[in-house]
Short mmCIF file of C-alpha atoms in Angstrom, two decimals:
data_model
loop_
_atom_site.label_atom_id
_atom_site.label_comp_id
_atom_site.label_asym_id
_atom_site.label_seq_id
_atom_site.Cartn_x
_atom_site.Cartn_y
_atom_site.Cartn_z
CA MET T 7 0.00 0.00 -0.06
CA ILE T 8 1.45 3.38 -1.17
CA LYS T 9 1.23 5.91 1.61
CA ALA T 10 3.91 8.51 0.46
CA VAL T 11 4.72 9.86 -2.81
CA ILE T 12 8.19 11.37 -3.03
CA PHE T 13 9.08 13.76 -5.80
CA ASP T 14 12.27 14.99 -7.38
CA LEU T 15 12.14 18.79 -8.63
CA ASP T 16 14.18 19.64 -11.70
CA GLY T 17 12.56 17.94 -14.70
CA THR T 18 9.88 16.28 -12.68
CA LEU T 19 7.86 19.34 -11.22
CA GLY T 20 9.08 21.86 -13.71
CA ASP T 21 11.27 22.38 -16.64
CA THR T 22 14.01 23.89 -14.51
CA LEU T 23 17.21 22.24 -16.10
CA PRO T 24 17.61 24.79 -18.81
CA LEU T 25 17.33 27.48 -16.19
CA CYS T 26 19.89 25.87 -13.93
CA ILE T 27 22.27 25.58 -16.77
CA GLU T 28 22.00 29.25 -17.83
CA ALA T 29 22.26 30.56 -14.18
CA PHE T 30 25.45 28.40 -13.94
CA LYS T 31 26.95 29.88 -17.06
CA LYS T 32 26.25 33.51 -16.16
CA SER T 33 27.62 33.11 -12.51
CA ILE T 34 30.59 30.69 -13.38
CA GLU T 35 32.05 31.86 -16.68
CA PRO T 36 33.03 35.36 -15.73
CA LEU T 37 34.81 34.06 -12.58
CA ALA T 38 36.34 31.11 -14.40
CA GLY T 39 37.52 33.20 -17.25
CA LYS T 40 36.28 30.74 -19.85
CA LYS T 41 33.19 29.30 -21.53
CA LEU T 42 31.44 26.18 -20.32
CA SER T 43 29.48 23.71 -22.31
CA ASP T 44 26.25 22.39 -21.08
CA ASN T 45 27.90 18.94 -20.68
CA GLU T 46 30.73 20.27 -18.70
CA ILE T 47 28.15 21.65 -16.21
CA ILE T 48 25.90 18.56 -16.23
CA ALA T 49 28.88 16.22 -15.36
CA THR T 50 29.11 18.06 -12.10
CA PHE T 51 25.63 17.25 -11.06
CA GLY T 52 24.82 15.13 -8.06
CA PRO T 53 25.86 17.52 -5.27
CA SER T 54 23.83 20.66 -4.70
CA GLU T 55 24.58 23.91 -6.77
CA GLU T 56 27.20 24.79 -4.11
CA GLY T 57 28.88 21.43 -5.01
CA THR T 58 29.03 22.26 -8.66
CA ILE T 59 30.58 25.73 -7.96
CA GLN T 60 33.11 24.27 -5.69
CA GLN T 61 34.09 21.90 -8.44
CA LEU T 62 34.31 24.46 -11.19
CA ILE T 63 35.66 27.52 -9.39
CA PRO T 64 36.95 26.71 -5.93
CA ASP T 65 38.91 29.83 -5.57
CA HIS T 66 35.73 31.93 -6.17
CA TYR T 67 33.16 29.78 -4.34
CA GLU T 68 31.40 32.36 -2.08
CA GLN T 69 31.10 34.96 -5.01
CA GLY T 70 29.98 32.04 -7.32
CA VAL T 71 27.19 30.84 -4.99
CA LYS T 72 26.00 34.48 -4.45
CA ASP T 73 25.93 35.17 -8.21
CA TYR T 74 24.21 31.80 -8.85
CA LEU T 75 21.30 32.31 -6.55
CA LYS T 76 21.04 35.93 -8.01
CA TYR T 77 20.81 34.68 -11.55
CA TYR T 78 18.62 31.81 -10.73
CA GLN T 79 16.11 34.11 -9.31
CA GLU T 80 16.24 36.59 -11.98
CA LEU T 81 16.26 34.04 -14.85
CA HIS T 82 13.20 32.04 -13.38
CA SER T 83 11.00 33.79 -16.00
CA MET T 84 12.29 30.89 -18.18
CA SER T 85 10.05 28.50 -16.02
CA MET T 86 7.41 30.32 -14.25
CA SER T 87 5.03 27.52 -13.52
CA PRO T 88 5.30 23.95 -12.90
CA PHE T 89 4.32 21.45 -15.54
CA ASP T 90 0.51 21.37 -16.39
CA GLY T 91 -1.28 18.84 -14.02
CA ILE T 92 1.53 18.97 -11.42
CA VAL T 93 -0.61 21.26 -9.09
CA GLU T 94 -3.77 19.08 -9.52
CA LEU T 95 -1.68 16.17 -8.74
CA LEU T 96 -0.50 17.56 -5.48
CA GLU T 97 -3.91 18.50 -4.71
CA TYR T 98 -5.17 15.02 -5.27
CA LEU T 99 -2.53 13.65 -2.86
CA ARG T 100 -3.64 16.14 -0.39
CA SER T 101 -7.35 15.24 -0.52
CA SER T 102 -6.35 11.50 -0.45
CA GLU T 103 -4.35 12.09 2.72
CA LEU T 104 -1.27 10.56 1.06
CA ILE T 105 2.05 12.02 2.33
CA ALA T 106 3.61 14.16 -0.47
CA ALA T 107 7.46 14.66 0.00
CA LEU T 108 10.23 16.38 -2.02
CA VAL T 109 13.67 14.89 -2.13
CA THR T 110 15.91 16.89 -4.57
CA GLY T 111 19.53 17.46 -5.17
CA LYS T 112 19.14 21.27 -5.34
CA GLY T 113 20.30 23.41 -2.56
CA HIS T 114 17.92 24.61 0.05
CA LYS T 115 17.94 28.33 -1.22
CA SER T 116 17.29 27.45 -4.93
CA ALA T 117 14.62 24.74 -4.21
CA ARG T 118 12.76 27.42 -1.97
CA ILE T 119 12.95 30.00 -4.86
CA THR T 120 11.36 27.53 -7.25
CA LEU T 121 8.76 26.27 -4.94
CA GLU T 122 7.62 29.74 -4.24
CA ILE T 123 7.54 30.96 -7.72
CA TYR T 124 5.53 27.90 -8.53
CA GLY T 125 3.20 28.57 -5.61
CA ILE T 126 3.50 25.06 -4.25
CA SER T 127 5.75 25.58 -1.25
CA ASP T 128 2.91 24.68 1.11
CA MET T 129 2.10 21.48 -0.77
CA PHE T 130 4.68 19.17 0.57
CA ASP T 131 4.67 17.58 4.01
CA MET T 132 8.43 17.19 4.08
CA VAL T 133 11.37 18.67 1.89
CA GLU T 134 14.78 17.27 1.73
CA THR T 135 17.44 19.13 -0.37
CA GLY T 136 21.03 18.37 -1.60
CA TRP T 137 24.35 19.05 -0.08
CA ILE T 138 27.72 20.24 -1.25
CA LYS T 139 29.61 16.97 -0.53
CA GLY T 140 27.64 14.68 -3.07
CA PRO T 141 24.48 13.16 -3.94
CA ARG T 142 22.10 12.41 -0.90
CA LYS T 143 18.81 11.47 -2.52
CA VAL T 144 19.07 7.99 -0.74
CA GLU T 145 19.49 9.74 2.66
CA GLY T 146 16.84 12.05 1.75
CA ILE T 147 14.24 9.18 1.06
CA GLN T 148 15.41 7.26 4.01
CA ALA T 149 14.62 10.53 6.26
CA VAL T 150 11.08 10.57 4.79
CA LEU T 151 10.62 7.04 5.56
CA ALA T 152 11.93 7.42 9.11
CA LYS T 153 9.86 10.61 9.90
CA TYR T 154 6.56 8.81 8.97
CA ASN T 155 7.59 5.40 10.29
CA LEU T 156 6.96 3.80 6.69
CA MET T 157 8.18 0.58 5.32
CA PRO T 158 10.16 0.87 2.02
CA GLU T 159 7.26 -0.72 0.14
CA GLU T 160 4.86 2.07 1.21
CA ALA T 161 6.58 4.73 -0.68
CA VAL T 162 7.49 5.57 -4.27
CA TYR T 163 9.88 7.98 -5.85
CA ILE T 164 9.16 9.96 -8.98
CA GLY T 165 12.01 11.25 -10.81
CA ASP T 166 13.18 11.94 -14.29
CA THR T 167 16.81 10.49 -14.57
CA ALA T 168 18.56 7.14 -14.50
CA SER T 169 20.26 8.29 -11.35
CA ASP T 170 16.93 8.81 -9.63
CA ILE T 171 16.16 5.20 -10.42
CA LYS T 172 19.42 3.98 -8.71
CA SER T 173 18.66 6.28 -5.76
CA ALA T 174 15.10 4.78 -5.31
CA ARG T 175 16.44 1.25 -5.69
CA ASP T 176 19.27 1.90 -3.15
CA ALA T 177 16.77 3.27 -0.68
CA GLY T 178 14.62 -0.05 -1.33
CA ILE T 179 11.46 1.89 -2.71
CA ALA T 180 9.61 1.79 -5.92
CA ILE T 181 10.56 4.14 -8.67
CA TRP T 182 8.09 5.69 -11.30
CA SER T 183 10.16 7.58 -14.01
CA ALA T 184 8.85 10.95 -15.10
CA ALA T 185 9.45 11.20 -18.76
CA TRP T 186 7.37 14.35 -19.65
CA SER T 187 10.06 17.06 -19.73
CA SER T 188 11.88 18.22 -22.70
CA THR T 189 15.20 16.93 -21.22
CA ALA T 190 13.90 13.44 -20.42
CA ASN T 191 15.90 10.68 -22.10
CA ILE T 192 13.39 8.00 -22.28
CA SER T 193 15.71 5.31 -23.81
CA GLU T 194 18.12 5.83 -20.90
CA LEU T 195 15.20 5.43 -18.40
CA GLN T 196 14.14 2.24 -20.00
CA GLU T 197 17.50 0.89 -19.83
CA SER T 198 17.66 1.38 -16.05
CA MET T 199 14.35 -0.44 -15.77
CA PRO T 200 12.01 1.68 -13.35
CA ASP T 201 8.95 0.15 -11.99
CA MET T 202 6.89 2.29 -14.52
CA ILE T 203 7.39 5.09 -17.04
CA PHE T 204 4.98 7.93 -17.41
CA THR T 205 5.07 10.36 -20.39
CA GLU T 206 2.08 12.27 -19.19
CA ILE T 207 1.23 13.57 -15.71
CA GLU T 208 -2.39 12.90 -16.25
CA THR T 209 -1.66 9.28 -16.90
CA LEU T 210 0.34 9.18 -13.44
CA LYS T 211 -2.58 10.83 -11.84
CA MET T 212 -5.02 8.24 -12.99
CA HIS T 213 -2.77 5.38 -12.08
CA MET T 214 -2.47 6.78 -8.52
CA GLN T 215 -6.30 7.15 -8.32
CA LYS T 216 -6.59 3.57 -9.45
CA ILE T 217 -4.23 2.04 -6.91
CA CYS T 218 -5.45 4.21 -4.07
CA SER T 219 -9.21 3.27 -4.83
CA SER T 220 -8.33 -0.43 -4.73
CA TYR T 221 -7.09 -0.26 -0.97
#
């Protein structure tokens, strides 16, 4: 029986990856004194934004973080709303008294910016963000399970990358892959064999309604 639905943020709740990359370029390139490709930036993902900045410009860390958050806020016009259907999905979870949690690799400050702009900051029962030292989604998922005294089979993670699949597997919970964003790599998701892949949020909502009504 599913009691908790745990979401990723970037690429799952909203199309924020292009925003992240652009904010990184604007904040890091002037301090690094060189251009960075999208792939160079993406290769550092796993830790929070602070971890990316630490890897790419360690000598300008504090300024880099300050500039990143400034540009991330200013450039959020690139993604002013969550994906269509996300708000309705979260409202359904609330009405069904299911736990809605967020476990993201984003730093606390950038995650808060996005949730506030999207108008969904009050729609999660628990939020776990990333850290500078490396990926911590497994620990974040485990923290949700511990807080609500849940067995692993009572929770599911929804994320858009192959690394999300691995994190959910390592935490021992089910994984439903979100493949509705412009940055989703469906073939890569399929190769990692999640429990389910959804290309539409409405289809995911219908599936949730079906399994919840069967309990």
